[in-house]
């Protein structure tokens, strides 16, 4: 006669196990428990009472923990990719906070009588809400990324030849910067291609692209995807190599050309805040894009000079 | 002090975990069911809790190092494990590796003195 507590315990463990091993594991567990009871009975010279049997089960641990020992332990984010994941997540949350803060500021500026104590919880909620979506998407993407890396055996197939040259002064790329770059580029690519909602928040904030954008969209997307690929490569291997420097510099040219073409249009982007009747329109004029073009041009020159220094360091190294 | 104790405990647990596969392969040279294997190892100075032993037996079986079948022993159904041919080869490889490691450790210890 099997003590009913042993049966109850084996049944509880069984309920946490997958169907294909359930009966087998539970039978073996029950057999082990009966043997342990027999051993203790022999030592005591009498049958175990219910309290002693329950004490034995306490020692074995919660049925869920016992069952967990028999289950594989898959992880959504692999250990090797976790540092990247954490940095991207930090970048994502920071970006979401900045974007939501900007939108709240715009809305507050537009409202006739803004109430700070009403806006603050709204802002915190929108940051939390959007961050949770971001967290879920990023986790899903990383899971798929890790699976594809595992299938392609990428980390095992590395070659020592791919190791970077060591420049005179250590030229590492900030992973936080690359993480923010990746997040921003994914978001902008999705936005210009209208794969995510164009309208944000309540009252809504819409960015309306003029009809000319359709003519340049494939080129803009191509530049964004190339930039994204480069940003990902900087994130995964956070040091400069010659190809990375050349690619970064080469991307300035098409970006400048696109900005130049956009600056020739009238009102390429219109910002609309609020509902249709009471909406406020703010059109970004071609002058704004000329200023952006000049700003980017200056940045490109400064960046080229700096990267030139990195290239010279490679030559000396 | 308790912090150090916890650290040392963790280190020794890691060491034991690494050796456990080898110990189980050595122990199942003679067929055993789970409970008798646990007792056999305990009597030889190696206490293994059931939460570690049974999942390990299943893992070794899935790696084809052990085979098992249900048998009736002493009027009771028991799952009996024994070493497979592959397990026998693995046992020999691990025993050789262990001897080399043991020798290397002895050399290092003597060199340090």
Tab-separated table of C-alpha atoms in Angstrom, chain A:
chain	number	residue	atom	x	y	z
A	1	UNK	CA	0.000	0.000	0.000
A	2	UNK	CA	1.592	3.262	-1.162
A	3	UNK	CA	1.311	6.204	1.191
A	4	UNK	CA	-1.240	8.607	-0.390
A	5	UNK	CA	1.098	11.601	0.180
A	6	UNK	CA	3.650	9.994	-2.131
A	7	UNK	CA	1.016	9.546	-4.830
A	8	UNK	CA	-0.147	13.126	-4.399
A	9	UNK	CA	3.425	14.393	-4.695
A	10	UNK	CA	4.176	12.341	-7.828
A	11	UNK	CA	0.883	13.515	-9.332
A	12	UNK	CA	1.762	17.163	-8.595
A	13	UNK	CA	5.195	16.803	-10.213
A	14	UNK	CA	3.603	15.071	-13.198
A	15	UNK	CA	1.303	18.005	-13.843
A	16	UNK	CA	4.327	20.254	-14.550
A	17	UNK	CA	5.980	17.882	-17.016
A	18	UNK	CA	5.524	17.621	-20.796
A	19	UNK	CA	3.267	14.765	-21.919
A	20	UNK	CA	6.008	12.684	-23.559
A	21	UNK	CA	8.003	12.182	-20.308
A	22	UNK	CA	5.242	12.712	-17.747
A	23	UNK	CA	4.422	9.091	-16.843
A	24	UNK	CA	7.968	7.851	-17.073
A	25	UNK	CA	9.409	10.524	-14.759
A	26	UNK	CA	6.528	10.272	-12.287
A	27	UNK	CA	6.825	6.453	-12.095
A	28	UNK	CA	10.554	6.703	-11.451
A	29	UNK	CA	10.047	9.443	-8.860
A	30	UNK	CA	7.414	7.385	-7.064
A	31	UNK	CA	9.648	4.317	-7.125
A	32	UNK	CA	12.499	6.396	-5.632
A	33	UNK	CA	10.243	7.830	-2.912
A	34	UNK	CA	8.973	4.381	-1.953
A	35	UNK	CA	12.562	3.100	-1.720
A	36	UNK	CA	13.525	6.080	0.449
A	37	UNK	CA	10.522	5.436	2.746
A	38	UNK	CA	11.510	1.762	3.004
A	39	UNK	CA	15.066	2.727	3.888
A	40	UNK	CA	13.925	5.156	6.582
A	41	UNK	CA	11.435	2.596	7.922
A	42	UNK	CA	14.205	0.010	8.205
A	43	UNK	CA	16.394	2.489	10.067
A	44	UNK	CA	13.577	3.407	12.485
A	45	UNK	CA	12.302	-0.175	12.794
A	46	UNK	CA	8.708	0.892	12.058
A	47	UNK	CA	6.517	2.348	9.306
A	48	UNK	CA	6.796	6.087	8.668
A	49	UNK	CA	3.826	8.121	9.839
A	50	UNK	CA	2.212	10.815	7.656
A	51	UNK	CA	4.231	13.641	9.219
A	52	UNK	CA	7.501	11.843	8.492
A	53	UNK	CA	6.421	11.179	4.896
A	54	UNK	CA	5.481	14.849	4.504
A	55	UNK	CA	8.874	15.793	5.967
A	56	UNK	CA	10.545	13.652	3.292
A	57	UNK	CA	8.524	15.416	0.586
A	58	UNK	CA	9.459	18.819	2.053
A	59	UNK	CA	13.107	17.796	1.736
A	60	UNK	CA	12.585	16.954	-1.948
A	61	UNK	CA	11.268	20.453	-2.660
A	62	UNK	CA	8.326	22.041	-4.404
A	63	UNK	CA	6.902	19.833	-7.195
A	64	UNK	CA	7.471	22.640	-9.699
A	65	UNK	CA	11.195	22.761	-8.839
A	66	UNK	CA	11.494	18.974	-9.074
A	67	UNK	CA	9.788	19.020	-12.480
A	68	UNK	CA	11.969	21.929	-13.630
A	69	UNK	CA	15.069	19.742	-13.208
A	70	UNK	CA	13.753	17.475	-15.952
A	71	UNK	CA	12.952	20.253	-18.400
A	72	UNK	CA	15.316	21.817	-20.904
A	73	UNK	CA	16.245	25.389	-20.022
A	74	UNK	CA	15.918	27.446	-23.170
A	75	UNK	CA	16.556	31.171	-22.882
A	76	UNK	CA	15.084	33.943	-24.968
A	77	UNK	CA	18.354	35.842	-24.961
A	78	UNK	CA	21.531	33.796	-25.181
A	79	UNK	CA	24.335	34.576	-22.721
A	80	UNK	CA	26.686	35.592	-25.541
A	81	UNK	CA	24.233	38.169	-26.924
A	82	UNK	CA	23.011	39.477	-23.578
A	83	UNK	CA	25.474	42.434	-23.362
A	84	UNK	CA	24.300	43.620	-26.807
A	85	UNK	CA	20.670	43.119	-25.845
A	86	UNK	CA	21.082	45.112	-22.642
A	87	UNK	CA	22.723	48.017	-24.431
A	88	UNK	CA	20.093	48.077	-27.173
A	89	UNK	CA	17.356	47.956	-24.558
A	90	UNK	CA	18.927	50.869	-22.682
A	91	UNK	CA	19.206	52.819	-25.955
A	92	UNK	CA	15.620	52.001	-26.850
A	93	UNK	CA	14.217	53.130	-23.495
A	94	UNK	CA	16.290	56.328	-23.606
A	95	UNK	CA	15.066	57.092	-27.120
A	96	UNK	CA	11.452	56.394	-26.178
A	97	UNK	CA	11.783	58.684	-23.150
A	98	UNK	CA	13.277	61.483	-25.281
A	99	UNK	CA	10.616	61.118	-28.015
A	100	UNK	CA	7.742	60.995	-25.529
A	101	UNK	CA	9.176	63.951	-23.608
A	102	UNK	CA	9.442	65.945	-26.847
A	103	UNK	CA	5.864	65.129	-27.799
A	104	UNK	CA	4.632	66.074	-24.335
A	105	UNK	CA	6.519	69.375	-24.572
A	106	UNK	CA	4.964	70.074	-28.009
A	107	UNK	CA	1.491	69.274	-26.694
A	108	UNK	CA	2.023	71.409	-23.586
A	109	UNK	CA	3.155	74.302	-25.774
A	110	UNK	CA	0.026	73.938	-27.933
A	111	UNK	CA	-2.431	73.594	-25.029
A	112	UNK	CA	-4.107	76.860	-23.900
A	113	UNK	CA	-3.780	76.014	-20.193
A	114	UNK	CA	-1.298	73.163	-19.664
A	115	UNK	CA	-1.553	71.357	-16.348
A	116	UNK	CA	1.842	69.999	-15.286
A	117	UNK	CA	0.370	67.562	-12.730
A	118	UNK	CA	-1.861	66.097	-15.430
A	119	UNK	CA	0.895	65.949	-18.044
A	120	UNK	CA	3.484	64.263	-15.805
A	121	UNK	CA	1.587	60.999	-15.117
A	122	UNK	CA	0.518	60.932	-18.789
A	123	UNK	CA	4.155	61.252	-19.815
A	124	UNK	CA	5.329	58.552	-17.392
A	125	UNK	CA	2.560	56.217	-18.511
A	126	UNK	CA	3.317	56.748	-22.212
A	127	UNK	CA	7.038	56.078	-21.568
A	128	UNK	CA	6.228	52.890	-19.640
A	129	UNK	CA	3.616	51.722	-22.140
A	130	UNK	CA	5.791	52.298	-25.211
A	131	UNK	CA	8.859	50.851	-23.477
A	132	UNK	CA	6.965	47.643	-22.748
A	133	UNK	CA	6.112	47.268	-26.432
A	134	UNK	CA	9.707	48.076	-27.321
A	135	UNK	CA	10.967	45.510	-24.792
A	136	UNK	CA	8.685	42.816	-26.228
A	137	UNK	CA	9.683	43.527	-29.831
A	138	UNK	CA	13.380	43.747	-29.040
A	139	UNK	CA	13.261	40.453	-27.120
A	140	UNK	CA	11.486	38.753	-30.016
A	141	UNK	CA	13.972	40.150	-32.554
A	142	UNK	CA	16.924	39.056	-30.416
A	143	UNK	CA	15.508	35.583	-30.027
A	144	UNK	CA	15.235	35.265	-33.824
A	145	UNK	CA	18.699	36.825	-34.228
A	146	UNK	CA	20.236	34.352	-31.735
A	147	UNK	CA	18.520	31.417	-33.430
A	148	UNK	CA	19.811	32.443	-36.864
A	149	UNK	CA	23.342	32.920	-35.470
A	150	UNK	CA	23.139	29.469	-33.890
A	151	UNK	CA	21.885	27.877	-37.113
A	152	UNK	CA	24.527	29.563	-39.242
A	153	UNK	CA	27.146	28.678	-36.595
A	154	UNK	CA	28.520	32.196	-37.042
A	155	UNK	CA	30.385	32.586	-33.751
A	156	UNK	CA	32.044	29.163	-34.136
A	157	UNK	CA	33.130	29.877	-37.720
A	158	UNK	CA	35.107	33.023	-36.951
A	159	UNK	CA	38.575	33.381	-38.421
A	160	UNK	CA	41.581	34.890	-36.660
A	161	UNK	CA	42.155	36.907	-39.859
A	162	UNK	CA	39.076	38.935	-39.052
A	163	UNK	CA	40.687	40.338	-35.885
A	164	UNK	CA	41.056	44.129	-36.042
A	165	UNK	CA	44.292	46.026	-36.465
A	166	UNK	CA	45.292	47.810	-33.287
A	167	UNK	CA	45.573	51.559	-33.893
A	168	UNK	CA	48.066	53.618	-31.900
A	169	UNK	CA	45.386	55.074	-29.696
A	170	UNK	CA	42.622	52.620	-28.895
A	171	UNK	CA	39.743	53.516	-31.217
A	172	UNK	CA	36.766	51.754	-29.821
A	173	UNK	CA	33.235	52.569	-30.857
A	174	UNK	CA	30.770	53.365	-28.081
A	175	UNK	CA	28.265	50.537	-27.963
A	176	UNK	CA	25.693	52.817	-26.368
A	177	UNK	CA	26.022	55.186	-29.331
A	178	UNK	CA	25.709	52.303	-31.800
A	179	UNK	CA	22.708	50.925	-29.907
A	180	UNK	CA	20.941	54.292	-30.105
A	181	UNK	CA	21.894	54.534	-33.801
A	182	UNK	CA	20.374	51.094	-34.495
A	183	UNK	CA	17.150	51.913	-32.671
A	184	UNK	CA	16.772	55.328	-34.362
A	185	UNK	CA	17.498	53.893	-37.824
A	186	UNK	CA	14.987	51.046	-37.409
A	187	UNK	CA	12.374	53.526	-36.223
A	188	UNK	CA	13.017	56.053	-39.021
A	189	UNK	CA	13.091	53.319	-41.703
A	190	UNK	CA	9.772	51.961	-40.434
A	191	UNK	CA	8.337	55.475	-40.255
A	192	UNK	CA	9.263	56.689	-43.735
A	193	UNK	CA	8.035	53.388	-45.175
A	194	UNK	CA	4.781	53.756	-43.187
A	195	UNK	CA	5.085	50.326	-41.547
A	196	UNK	CA	4.339	51.849	-38.126
A	197	UNK	CA	1.497	54.270	-37.264
A	198	UNK	CA	2.234	57.780	-38.540
A	199	UNK	CA	0.089	59.322	-35.840
A	200	UNK	CA	1.255	59.405	-32.211
A	201	UNK	CA	-0.480	60.145	-28.929
A	202	UNK	CA	-3.622	62.010	-27.990
A	203	UNK	CA	-4.079	64.740	-29.212
A	204	UNK	CA	-2.422	63.156	-32.222
A	205	UNK	CA	0.873	64.322	-33.694
A	206	UNK	CA	1.199	63.499	-37.410
A	207	UNK	CA	4.162	63.931	-39.702
A	208	UNK	CA	2.911	64.252	-43.262
A	209	UNK	CA	5.435	63.685	-46.036
A	210	UNK	CA	4.886	65.598	-49.289
A	211	UNK	CA	4.094	63.639	-52.480
A	212	UNK	CA	7.677	64.075	-53.806
A	213	UNK	CA	8.972	61.700	-51.128
A	214	UNK	CA	7.586	58.715	-53.080
A	215	UNK	CA	10.095	59.383	-55.883
A	216	UNK	CA	13.062	59.197	-53.498
A	217	UNK	CA	11.726	56.584	-51.079
A	218	UNK	CA	13.655	53.581	-52.514
A	219	UNK	CA	16.923	55.571	-52.304
A	220	UNK	CA	16.201	56.864	-48.819
A	221	UNK	CA	15.363	53.313	-47.686
A	222	UNK	CA	18.535	51.966	-49.296
A	223	UNK	CA	20.698	54.547	-47.463
A	224	UNK	CA	18.875	53.848	-44.180
A	225	UNK	CA	19.330	50.073	-44.550
A	226	UNK	CA	23.012	50.474	-45.410
A	227	UNK	CA	23.416	52.731	-42.349
A	228	UNK	CA	21.561	50.186	-40.233
A	229	UNK	CA	23.827	47.356	-41.419
A	230	UNK	CA	26.868	49.475	-40.555
A	231	UNK	CA	25.424	50.411	-37.132
A	232	UNK	CA	24.750	46.732	-36.390
A	233	UNK	CA	28.275	45.801	-37.383
A	234	UNK	CA	29.613	48.555	-35.059
A	235	UNK	CA	27.419	47.190	-32.280
A	236	UNK	CA	28.543	43.585	-32.719
A	237	UNK	CA	32.240	44.386	-33.209
A	238	UNK	CA	32.715	47.741	-31.469
A	239	UNK	CA	36.049	48.764	-32.986
A	240	UNK	CA	37.016	50.575	-36.158
A	241	UNK	CA	38.325	48.646	-39.129
A	242	UNK	CA	39.280	50.126	-42.491
A	243	UNK	CA	36.128	48.827	-44.264
A	244	UNK	CA	33.960	50.314	-41.500
A	245	UNK	CA	35.669	53.720	-41.762
A	246	UNK	CA	35.343	53.727	-45.574
A	247	UNK	CA	31.689	52.638	-45.385
A	248	UNK	CA	30.885	55.341	-42.823
A	249	UNK	CA	32.541	58.020	-44.936
A	250	UNK	CA	30.988	56.709	-48.149
A	251	UNK	CA	27.506	56.968	-46.638
A	252	UNK	CA	27.904	60.736	-46.152
A	253	UNK	CA	27.741	61.296	-49.940
A	254	UNK	CA	24.318	59.770	-50.697
A	255	UNK	CA	22.939	61.315	-47.493
A	256	UNK	CA	24.120	64.764	-48.590
A	257	UNK	CA	22.701	64.221	-52.096
A	258	UNK	CA	19.315	63.158	-50.684
A	259	UNK	CA	19.212	66.156	-48.327
A	260	UNK	CA	20.123	68.422	-51.256
A	261	UNK	CA	17.280	67.004	-53.389
A	262	UNK	CA	14.770	67.278	-50.532
A	263	UNK	CA	15.812	70.870	-49.851
A	264	UNK	CA	14.683	71.735	-53.419
A	265	UNK	CA	11.063	70.841	-52.625
A	266	UNK	CA	8.426	73.145	-51.119
A	267	UNK	CA	7.342	72.067	-47.628
A	268	UNK	CA	8.688	68.490	-47.704
A	269	UNK	CA	7.248	67.698	-44.247
A	270	UNK	CA	4.244	69.051	-42.367
A	271	UNK	CA	3.730	68.532	-38.666
A	272	UNK	CA	0.046	68.391	-37.670
A	273	UNK	CA	-0.915	68.515	-34.015
A	274	UNK	CA	-4.474	67.768	-32.906
A	275	UNK	CA	-7.761	66.753	-34.542
A	276	UNK	CA	-8.804	67.875	-38.038
A	277	UNK	CA	-10.790	71.022	-37.196
A	278	UNK	CA	-8.581	72.358	-34.424
A	279	UNK	CA	-5.351	71.014	-35.872
A	280	UNK	CA	-2.234	73.172	-35.863
A	281	UNK	CA	-0.097	72.833	-38.992
A	282	UNK	CA	3.610	73.490	-39.016
A	283	UNK	CA	5.283	73.047	-42.376
A	284	UNK	CA	9.033	72.467	-42.463
A	285	UNK	CA	10.102	74.726	-45.310
A	286	UNK	CA	12.799	73.970	-47.845
A	287	UNK	CA	14.970	76.452	-45.890
A	288	UNK	CA	14.833	74.146	-42.867
A	289	UNK	CA	16.232	71.367	-45.025
A	290	UNK	CA	18.897	73.708	-46.422
A	291	UNK	CA	19.970	74.405	-42.833
A	292	UNK	CA	19.921	70.643	-42.154
A	293	UNK	CA	21.974	70.131	-45.321
A	294	UNK	CA	24.584	72.690	-44.198
A	295	UNK	CA	24.604	71.196	-40.682
A	296	UNK	CA	25.088	67.695	-42.032
A	297	UNK	CA	27.750	68.948	-44.449
A	298	UNK	CA	29.734	70.455	-41.556
A	299	UNK	CA	29.321	67.242	-39.553
A	300	UNK	CA	30.460	65.164	-42.579
A	301	UNK	CA	33.606	67.294	-42.956
A	302	UNK	CA	34.451	67.089	-39.233
A	303	UNK	CA	33.750	63.350	-39.250
A	304	UNK	CA	35.936	62.811	-42.329
A	305	UNK	CA	38.841	64.650	-40.667
A	306	UNK	CA	38.435	62.562	-37.518
A	307	UNK	CA	38.145	59.284	-39.442
A	308	UNK	CA	41.175	60.279	-41.485
A	309	UNK	CA	43.085	60.264	-38.197
A	310	UNK	CA	41.796	56.739	-37.502
A	311	UNK	CA	42.927	55.600	-40.978
A	312	UNK	CA	46.392	57.119	-40.446
A	313	UNK	CA	46.642	55.314	-37.107
A	314	UNK	CA	45.927	52.026	-38.954
A	315	UNK	CA	48.686	52.746	-41.432
A	316	UNK	CA	51.191	53.376	-38.659
A	317	UNK	CA	49.898	50.343	-36.700
